CSV table of C-alpha atoms and ligand atoms in Angstrom, one decimal:
chain,number,residue,atom,x,y,z
C,211,UNK,CA,5.3,-9.0,26.1
C,212,UNK,CA,3.3,-12.2,26.0
C,213,UNK,CA,2.6,-13.4,22.5
C,214,UNK,CA,0.0,-16.0,21.4
C,215,UNK,CA,0.8,-18.7,18.8
C,216,UNK,CA,-2.7,-18.3,17.4
C,217,UNK,CA,-5.1,-15.6,18.7
C,218,UNK,CA,-8.6,-16.9,18.3
C,219,UNK,CA,-9.9,-14.3,20.8
C,220,UNK,CA,-8.9,-11.3,18.7
C,221,UNK,CA,-10.4,-12.9,15.6
C,222,UNK,CA,-13.7,-13.6,17.4
C,223,UNK,CA,-14.0,-10.0,18.5
C,224,UNK,CA,-13.5,-8.7,15.0
C,225,UNK,CA,-16.7,-10.5,13.9
C,226,UNK,CA,-18.5,-10.9,17.3
C,227,UNK,CA,-21.7,-9.2,16.4
C,228,UNK,CA,-22.2,-11.0,13.2
C,229,UNK,CA,-21.2,-14.4,14.6
C,230,UNK,CA,-23.4,-14.0,17.7
C,231,UNK,CA,-26.4,-13.1,15.6
C,232,UNK,CA,-25.9,-16.2,13.5
C,233,UNK,CA,-25.5,-18.4,16.5
C,234,UNK,CA,-28.6,-17.0,18.1
C,235,UNK,CA,-30.5,-17.7,14.9
C,236,UNK,CA,-29.5,-21.3,14.9
C,237,UNK,CA,-30.2,-21.8,18.6
C,238,UNK,CA,-33.7,-20.3,18.3
C,239,UNK,CA,-34.4,-22.5,15.3
C,240,UNK,CA,-33.2,-25.6,17.2
C,241,UNK,CA,-32.3,-27.1,13.8
C,242,UNK,CA,-29.0,-28.3,15.2
C,243,UNK,CA,-28.3,-31.1,12.7
C,244,UNK,CA,-28.4,-30.4,8.9
C,245,UNK,CA,-30.0,-27.1,9.3
C,246,UNK,CA,-30.2,-24.8,6.2
C,247,UNK,CA,-26.9,-23.1,7.3
C,248,UNK,CA,-25.0,-26.3,6.5
C,249,UNK,CA,-26.1,-26.4,2.8
C,250,UNK,CA,-25.6,-22.7,2.5
C,251,UNK,CA,-22.0,-23.0,3.8
C,252,UNK,CA,-21.2,-26.0,1.6
C,253,UNK,CA,-22.3,-24.0,-1.4
C,254,UNK,CA,-20.3,-21.0,-0.5
C,255,UNK,CA,-17.2,-23.1,0.2
C,256,UNK,CA,-17.5,-25.0,-3.0
C,257,UNK,CA,-17.4,-21.7,-4.8
C,258,UNK,CA,-14.4,-20.5,-2.8
C,259,UNK,CA,-12.5,-23.7,-3.7
C,260,UNK,CA,-13.9,-23.6,-7.2
C,261,UNK,CA,-15.1,-27.2,-7.3
C,262,UNK,CA,-18.7,-28.4,-7.9
C,263,UNK,CA,-19.3,-30.5,-4.8
C,264,UNK,CA,-18.6,-29.8,-1.1
C,265,UNK,CA,-19.8,-32.3,1.6
C,266,UNK,CA,-19.2,-31.2,5.1
C,267,UNK,CA,-18.5,-33.6,7.9
C,268,UNK,CA,-17.4,-33.9,11.5
C,269,UNK,CA,-13.7,-33.2,11.2
C,270,UNK,CA,-10.7,-33.3,8.9
C,271,UNK,CA,-9.7,-36.8,9.9
C,272,UNK,CA,-13.2,-38.2,9.2
C,273,UNK,CA,-13.0,-36.4,5.9
C,274,UNK,CA,-10.0,-38.4,4.9
C,275,UNK,CA,-11.5,-41.7,6.1
C,276,UNK,CA,-14.7,-41.0,4.2
C,277,UNK,CA,-12.7,-40.0,1.1
C,278,UNK,CA,-10.9,-43.4,1.3
C,279,UNK,CA,-14.2,-45.3,1.9
C,280,UNK,CA,-15.7,-43.7,-1.2
C,281,UNK,CA,-12.8,-45.1,-3.2
C,282,UNK,CA,-14.1,-48.6,-2.3
C,283,UNK,CA,-10.6,-50.1,-1.9
C,284,UNK,CA,-9.8,-53.7,-1.0
C,285,UNK,CA,-8.1,-54.5,2.3
C,286,UNK,CA,-4.3,-54.0,1.9
C,287,UNK,CA,-4.6,-51.7,-1.1
C,288,UNK,CA,-1.5,-49.5,-0.9
C,289,UNK,CA,-1.8,-45.8,-0.1
C,290,UNK,CA,1.1,-43.5,-0.5
C,291,UNK,CA,1.3,-41.1,2.5
C,292,UNK,CA,4.0,-38.6,3.5
C,293,UNK,CA,6.2,-39.5,6.5
C,294,UNK,CA,6.6,-35.9,7.5
C,295,UNK,CA,3.0,-34.8,8.2
C,296,UNK,CA,0.2,-34.8,10.7
C,297,UNK,CA,-1.0,-38.3,11.6
C,298,UNK,CA,-4.5,-38.1,10.2
C,299,UNK,CA,-4.0,-39.5,6.7
C,300,UNK,CA,-2.0,-42.4,8.1
C,301,UNK,CA,-4.7,-43.0,10.8
C,302,UNK,CA,-7.5,-43.0,8.2
C,303,UNK,CA,-5.7,-45.6,6.0
C,304,UNK,CA,-4.8,-47.8,9.0
C,305,UNK,CA,-8.3,-47.8,10.4
C,306,UNK,CA,-9.7,-49.0,7.1
C,307,UNK,CA,-7.0,-51.8,7.0
C,308,UNK,CA,-5.4,-50.4,4.0
C,309,UNK,CA,-1.6,-50.6,3.6
C,310,UNK,CA,0.1,-47.2,4.2
C,311,UNK,CA,3.3,-46.8,2.1
C,312,UNK,CA,5.3,-43.9,3.5
C,313,UNK,CA,7.2,-41.4,1.3
C,314,UNK,CA,9.9,-38.9,2.2
C,315,UNK,CA,9.6,-35.1,1.7
C,316,UNK,CA,11.4,-32.4,-0.2
C,317,UNK,CA,13.5,-30.4,2.3
C,318,UNK,CA,12.7,-27.1,0.7
C,319,UNK,CA,8.9,-27.3,0.4
C,320,UNK,CA,8.3,-29.8,3.2
C,321,UNK,CA,5.9,-31.5,0.8
C,322,UNK,CA,6.1,-35.0,-0.8
C,323,UNK,CA,9.1,-35.3,-3.0
C,324,UNK,CA,7.5,-36.5,-6.3
C,325,UNK,CA,10.8,-38.0,-7.5
C,326,UNK,CA,10.4,-40.6,-4.7
C,327,UNK,CA,7.0,-41.8,-6.0
C,328,UNK,CA,8.0,-44.1,-8.9
C,329,UNK,CA,9.9,-46.7,-6.9
C,330,UNK,CA,6.9,-47.0,-4.5
C,331,UNK,CA,4.3,-47.7,-7.2
C,332,UNK,CA,3.3,-51.4,-7.3
C,333,UNK,CA,0.4,-53.3,-8.8
C,334,UNK,CA,-1.4,-52.7,-5.5
C,335,UNK,CA,-1.0,-48.9,-5.3
C,336,UNK,CA,-4.5,-47.4,-5.3
C,337,UNK,CA,-4.2,-43.9,-4.0
C,338,UNK,CA,-1.8,-41.1,-3.0
C,339,UNK,CA,-2.6,-38.7,-0.2
C,340,UNK,CA,-1.0,-35.4,-1.2
C,341,UNK,CA,-0.8,-33.3,2.0
C,342,UNK,CA,-0.4,-29.6,1.2
C,343,UNK,CA,1.7,-28.9,4.3
C,344,UNK,CA,1.8,-25.6,6.1
C,345,UNK,CA,0.0,-23.6,3.5
C,346,UNK,CA,1.2,-24.5,0.0
C,347,UNK,CA,0.5,-27.1,-2.7
C,348,UNK,CA,2.5,-30.2,-3.4
C,349,UNK,CA,4.0,-30.4,-6.9
C,350,UNK,CA,0.7,-31.6,-8.4
C,351,UNK,CA,1.8,-31.5,-12.0
C,352,UNK,CA,4.5,-34.1,-11.4
C,353,UNK,CA,2.2,-36.1,-9.1
C,354,UNK,CA,-0.5,-36.1,-11.8
C,355,UNK,CA,1.9,-37.1,-14.5
C,356,UNK,CA,3.3,-40.0,-12.5
C,357,UNK,CA,-0.1,-41.4,-11.7
C,358,UNK,CA,-1.7,-40.7,-15.1
C,359,UNK,CA,-3.4,-43.8,-16.6
C,360,UNK,CA,-2.5,-45.9,-13.6
C,361,UNK,CA,-5.9,-45.6,-11.9
C,362,UNK,CA,-4.2,-44.3,-8.8
C,363,UNK,CA,-6.5,-41.8,-7.1
C,364,UNK,CA,-5.1,-38.5,-5.9
C,365,UNK,CA,-6.6,-37.4,-2.6
C,366,UNK,CA,-5.5,-33.9,-1.5
C,367,UNK,CA,-5.3,-33.3,2.2
C,368,UNK,CA,-6.0,-29.5,2.1
C,369,UNK,CA,-6.5,-29.1,5.9
C,370,UNK,CA,-3.6,-26.6,6.1
C,371,UNK,CA,-3.8,-24.9,2.7
C,372,UNK,CA,-7.4,-23.9,2.1
C,373,UNK,CA,-7.3,-20.8,-0.1
C,374,UNK,CA,-3.9,-21.4,-1.6
C,375,UNK,CA,-3.3,-21.2,-5.3
C,376,UNK,CA,-1.2,-23.4,-7.7
C,377,UNK,CA,-0.3,-23.2,-11.3
C,378,UNK,CA,-1.2,-26.4,-13.2
C,379,UNK,CA,-0.6,-26.5,-16.9
C,380,UNK,CA,-0.2,-22.8,-17.0
C,381,UNK,CA,-3.6,-22.3,-15.3
C,382,UNK,CA,-4.2,-20.9,-11.9
C,383,UNK,CA,-6.1,-23.5,-9.7
C,384,UNK,CA,-6.9,-23.6,-6.1
C,385,UNK,CA,-5.7,-26.4,-3.8
C,386,UNK,CA,-8.5,-28.8,-3.1
C,387,UNK,CA,-9.7,-28.7,-6.7
C,388,UNK,CA,-6.9,-30.7,-8.3
C,389,UNK,CA,-7.2,-34.3,-7.3
C,390,UNK,CA,-10.0,-36.8,-7.5
C,391,UNK,CA,-11.1,-36.0,-4.0
C,392,UNK,CA,-9.9,-33.4,-1.5
C,393,UNK,CA,-10.4,-32.9,2.2
C,394,UNK,CA,-10.1,-30.1,4.7
C,395,UNK,CA,-10.5,-29.4,8.4
C,396,UNK,CA,-12.1,-26.5,10.4
C,397,UNK,CA,-10.2,-27.3,13.6
C,398,UNK,CA,-10.2,-23.9,15.4
C,399,UNK,CA,-6.5,-23.0,14.7
C,400,UNK,CA,-6.8,-23.8,10.9
C,401,UNK,CA,-6.8,-21.0,8.4
C,402,UNK,CA,-10.7,-21.4,8.4
C,403,UNK,CA,-11.6,-22.6,11.8
C,404,UNK,CA,-14.9,-23.1,13.6
C,405,UNK,CA,-15.8,-23.2,17.3
C,406,UNK,CA,-15.1,-26.9,17.7
C,407,UNK,CA,-14.5,-29.7,15.2
C,408,UNK,CA,-15.5,-29.7,11.6
C,409,UNK,CA,-14.4,-30.8,8.2
C,410,UNK,CA,-15.3,-31.1,4.5
C,411,UNK,CA,-14.8,-33.3,1.4
C,412,UNK,CA,-14.7,-32.0,-2.1
C,413,UNK,CA,-15.0,-33.5,-5.6
C,414,UNK,CA,-15.9,-32.6,-9.1
C,415,UNK,CA,-17.5,-36.1,-9.7
C,416,UNK,CA,-21.2,-36.2,-9.1
C,417,UNK,CA,-21.4,-39.9,-8.5
C,418,UNK,CA,-18.6,-39.7,-6.0
C,419,UNK,CA,-20.2,-36.7,-4.3
C,420,UNK,CA,-23.5,-38.6,-3.8
C,421,UNK,CA,-21.6,-41.6,-2.4
C,422,UNK,CA,-19.5,-39.4,0.0
C,423,UNK,CA,-22.7,-37.7,1.2
C,424,UNK,CA,-24.3,-41.0,2.0
C,425,UNK,CA,-21.2,-42.4,3.7
C,426,UNK,CA,-21.0,-39.4,6.0
C,427,UNK,CA,-24.6,-39.9,7.0
C,428,UNK,CA,-24.9,-43.6,7.9
C,429,UNK,CA,-24.7,-44.7,4.3
C,430,UNK,CA,-28.2,-43.4,3.6
C,431,UNK,CA,-29.7,-41.1,1.0
C,432,UNK,CA,-33.1,-41.6,2.5
C,433,UNK,CA,-33.7,-42.0,6.2
C,434,UNK,CA,-33.5,-45.6,7.4
C,435,UNK,CA,-32.5,-46.9,3.9
C,436,UNK,CA,-28.9,-47.8,4.5
C,437,UNK,CA,-27.3,-48.6,1.1
C,438,UNK,CA,-23.7,-48.4,2.1
C,439,UNK,CA,-21.7,-48.9,5.3
C,440,UNK,CA,-21.4,-45.4,6.6
C,441,UNK,CA,-20.4,-43.3,9.6
C,442,UNK,CA,-22.0,-40.5,11.5
C,443,UNK,CA,-19.9,-37.5,10.6
C,444,UNK,CA,-21.8,-34.3,10.1
C,445,UNK,CA,-21.0,-30.6,10.5
C,446,UNK,CA,-23.2,-29.1,13.2
C,447,UNK,CA,-25.5,-26.3,12.0
C,448,UNK,CA,-23.9,-24.0,14.7
C,449,UNK,CA,-20.4,-24.6,13.2
C,450,UNK,CA,-21.7,-24.0,9.6
C,451,UNK,CA,-23.2,-20.7,10.8
C,452,UNK,CA,-19.8,-19.6,12.3
C,453,UNK,CA,-17.9,-20.7,9.2
C,454,UNK,CA,-20.1,-18.8,6.8
C,455,UNK,CA,-19.3,-15.6,8.6
C,456,UNK,CA,-15.6,-16.3,8.7
C,457,UNK,CA,-15.4,-17.5,5.1
C,458,UNK,CA,-16.4,-13.9,4.0
C,459,UNK,CA,-13.2,-12.6,5.5
C,460,UNK,CA,-10.9,-15.6,4.7
C,461,UNK,CA,-9.2,-14.0,1.7
C,462,UNK,CA,-8.5,-10.9,3.8
C,463,UNK,CA,-7.2,-13.0,6.7
C,464,UNK,CA,-4.9,-14.9,4.3
C,465,UNK,CA,-3.4,-11.7,3.0
C,466,UNK,CA,-2.7,-10.6,6.6
C,467,UNK,CA,-0.9,-13.9,7.2
C,468,UNK,CA,1.1,-13.3,4.0
C,469,UNK,CA,2.1,-9.8,5.2
C,470,UNK,CA,3.3,-11.2,8.5
C,471,UNK,CA,5.3,-13.9,6.7
C,472,UNK,CA,6.9,-11.3,4.5
C,473,UNK,CA,7.9,-9.3,7.5
C,474,UNK,CA,9.5,-12.3,9.1
C,475,UNK,CA,11.3,-13.2,5.9
C,476,UNK,CA,12.9,-9.8,5.5
C,477,UNK,CA,14.0,-9.8,9.1
C,478,UNK,CA,15.6,-13.3,8.8
C,479,UNK,CA,17.2,-12.9,5.4
C,480,UNK,CA,20.9,-13.6,5.4
C,481,UNK,CA,21.0,-15.2,8.9
C,482,UNK,CA,23.1,-18.3,8.4
C,483,UNK,CA,21.4,-20.5,11.0
C,484,UNK,CA,17.9,-19.7,9.7
C,485,UNK,CA,16.2,-21.1,6.6
C,486,UNK,CA,13.0,-19.1,5.8
C,487,UNK,CA,10.1,-20.9,4.2
C,488,UNK,CA,10.4,-21.2,0.5
C,489,UNK,CA,7.4,-20.8,-1.8
C,490,UNK,CA,7.5,-23.2,-4.6
C,491,UNK,CA,7.2,-21.7,-8.1
C,492,UNK,CA,3.6,-21.2,-9.2
C,493,UNK,CA,2.3,-21.4,-5.6
C,494,UNK,CA,0.7,-18.9,-3.3
C,495,UNK,CA,1.3,-19.7,0.4
C,496,UNK,CA,-1.5,-19.1,2.9
C,497,UNK,CA,0.9,-19.6,5.9
C,498,UNK,CA,-1.2,-21.8,8.1
C,499,UNK,CA,2.2,-22.2,9.7
C,500,UNK,CA,5.3,-20.0,9.3
C,501,UNK,CA,7.9,-22.7,9.6
C,502,UNK,CA,11.6,-22.1,9.8
C,503,UNK,CA,14.5,-24.5,9.6
C,504,UNK,CA,16.9,-23.8,12.4
C,505,UNK,CA,20.3,-25.3,11.5
C,506,UNK,CA,21.8,-25.0,15.0
C,507,UNK,CA,20.5,-25.0,18.6
C,508,UNK,CA,16.8,-25.2,17.7
C,509,UNK,CA,15.8,-26.4,21.1
C,510,UNK,CA,17.8,-23.7,22.9
C,511,UNK,CA,16.2,-21.1,20.7
C,512,UNK,CA,12.8,-22.4,21.5
C,513,UNK,CA,13.5,-22.2,25.2
C,514,UNK,CA,14.9,-18.7,24.9
C,515,UNK,CA,11.8,-17.5,23.0
C,516,UNK,CA,9.5,-19.1,25.6
C,517,UNK,CA,11.4,-17.2,28.4
C,518,UNK,CA,10.7,-14.1,26.5
C,519,UNK,CA,7.0,-14.7,26.2
C,520,UNK,CA,7.1,-16.1,22.6
C,521,UNK,CA,5.5,-19.5,22.1
C,522,UNK,CA,6.7,-21.6,19.2
C,523,UNK,CA,5.9,-25.1,18.1
C,524,UNK,CA,7.6,-28.1,16.4
C,525,UNK,CA,5.4,-29.4,13.7
C,526,UNK,CA,6.2,-32.3,13.7
C,527,UNK,CA,8.7,-33.6,16.3
C,528,UNK,CA,8.4,-37.3,15.4
C,529,UNK,CA,8.0,-38.4,11.8
C,530,UNK,CA,5.2,-40.9,11.2
C,531,UNK,CA,7.5,-43.9,10.5
C,532,UNK,CA,8.9,-43.6,14.0
C,533,UNK,CA,5.5,-43.5,15.8
C,534,UNK,CA,4.9,-46.4,18.1
C,535,UNK,CA,1.3,-47.1,16.9
C,536,UNK,CA,2.7,-47.6,13.4
C,537,UNK,CA,5.7,-49.7,14.2
C,538,UNK,CA,3.8,-52.6,12.7
C,539,UNK,CA,4.6,-51.1,9.3
C,540,UNK,CA,8.2,-52.2,9.8
C,541,UNK,CA,9.9,-48.9,9.2
C,542,UNK,CA,13.1,-47.9,11.0
C,543,UNK,CA,15.2,-44.9,11.8
C,544,UNK,CA,17.1,-43.8,8.7
C,545,UNK,CA,14.3,-44.8,6.3
C,546,UNK,CA,13.2,-41.3,5.6
C,547,UNK,CA,16.2,-39.0,6.1
C,548,UNK,CA,14.6,-35.8,5.1
C,549,UNK,CA,11.6,-36.3,7.4
C,550,UNK,CA,14.0,-37.1,10.2
C,551,UNK,CA,16.2,-34.0,9.5
C,552,UNK,CA,13.1,-31.8,9.3
C,553,UNK,CA,11.8,-33.1,12.7
C,554,UNK,CA,15.2,-32.0,14.2
C,555,UNK,CA,15.2,-28.5,12.5
C,556,UNK,CA,11.7,-27.1,12.1
C,557,UNK,CA,10.3,-24.4,14.2
C,558,UNK,CA,6.9,-22.7,13.7
C,559,UNK,CA,6.6,-19.1,14.9
C,560,UNK,CA,3.4,-17.3,16.0
C,561,UNK,CA,1.2,-16.9,12.9
C,562,UNK,CA,-2.3,-15.5,12.7
C,563,UNK,CA,-4.1,-12.6,11.0
C,564,UNK,CA,-4.1,-10.4,14.1
C,565,UNK,CA,-0.3,-10.1,14.8
C,566,UNK,CA,0.4,-6.4,15.0
C,567,UNK,CA,3.6,-4.7,13.8
C,568,UNK,CA,4.8,-4.3,17.4
C,569,UNK,CA,4.4,-8.0,18.2
C,570,UNK,CA,6.1,-9.0,14.9
C,571,UNK,CA,9.1,-6.8,15.6
C,572,UNK,CA,9.4,-8.1,19.1
C,573,UNK,CA,9.3,-11.7,17.9
C,574,UNK,CA,11.8,-11.2,15.1
C,575,UNK,CA,14.2,-9.1,17.2
C,576,UNK,CA,14.3,-11.7,20.0
C,577,UNK,CA,15.1,-14.4,17.4
C,578,UNK,CA,17.9,-12.3,15.9
C,579,UNK,CA,19.2,-11.5,19.4
C,580,UNK,CA,19.6,-15.2,20.1
C,581,UNK,CA,21.8,-15.7,17.1
C,582,UNK,CA,23.8,-12.5,17.6
C,583,UNK,CA,24.5,-13.2,21.3
F,285,PLP,C1,-5.6,-30.7,11.1
F,285,PLP,C2,-5.2,-31.7,10.1
F,285,PLP,C3,-6.0,-32.8,9.8
F,285,PLP,C4,-7.1,-33.3,10.6
F,285,PLP,O1,-8.1,-32.4,10.9
F,285,PLP,P1,-9.0,-32.6,12.2
F,285,PLP,O2,-10.2,-31.7,11.9
F,285,PLP,O3,-8.2,-32.2,13.4
F,285,PLP,O4,-9.4,-34.0,12.3
F,285,PLP,C5,-5.7,-33.7,8.7
F,285,PLP,N1,-4.6,-33.4,8.0
F,285,PLP,C6,-3.8,-32.4,8.2
F,285,PLP,C7,-2.6,-32.1,7.4
F,285,PLP,C8,-4.1,-31.5,9.3
F,285,PLP,O5,-3.2,-30.5,9.5
């Protein structure tokens, strides 16, 4: 059997007629930039995330850069960013000449370990980028408490956890609605993916929203009146049309991912070498990734799965403090022991809404066979 890590083809064929009709509509209108579908999608998505303002943009990395630009920070302002994460938050801070301050993760949730925040806070700390990794929220109550009255902005990188829920002060909230600004990505393999690149920025603050909107569109509110230094980062009308269709089915797709994860969890329970993903209390997990920790022979297991038609991925094989481009930050091996341990142990299995029971059994049984052999 040949399994896919993510099956975009099956997903497309589920909604083909609807998507094709919407695409045809955009093409016939030739309103390719800022067509009416863009505004409509932003409004639908802001309802889904339960936050007043959604501003779409070119991709999730731009979204982070624009969010940081909107905070109007001085050069060398310190930004706390997880070392075990995708590179985008670090890249966005570096490109703006801000000073990234890396932080280690919690080995159970894979997210920022909030207990490691206090020693990093200085008079120069201006923001923390809370990456909700793999599908669930960081410990936002603690992060909020630690940054309260400090003026430190919380930016949620929600590229992997759109649609997940979190309990904050006994209230159910959605990720992306908790910090000062949040961002997401519509890269095709994300939980809500488009047919190319796309992203969005969210805030509850009207002034901030207007500023973000201007920055994403050449710093202008009116054509040729450039009030701020901006960028060109817009969501194509075609992508907005695709996303509006897919958004209608997102909750259903997430519940299919959760069922697949439950199946895996049951199969792997009690296997000594495997640590299944833990859902932190008060969280719902949307399983952008189903990520195991493999205590022994991770790389051999990966090879064995590959030989059996099962792709898997290591997100992420090199923690950010050990990446060549960021060696100028002066970190060294040993600085973030949890990030380094996770890089050695993590393995993400095939995860998408269209995995059928036969495929799930096949994957799980091969994995078990490896450890029983
Ligand atoms: C995918 C991703 C991004 C960047 O999104 P792009 O649209 O690919 O630029 C940022 N942060 C995280 C955590 C991501 O997973």
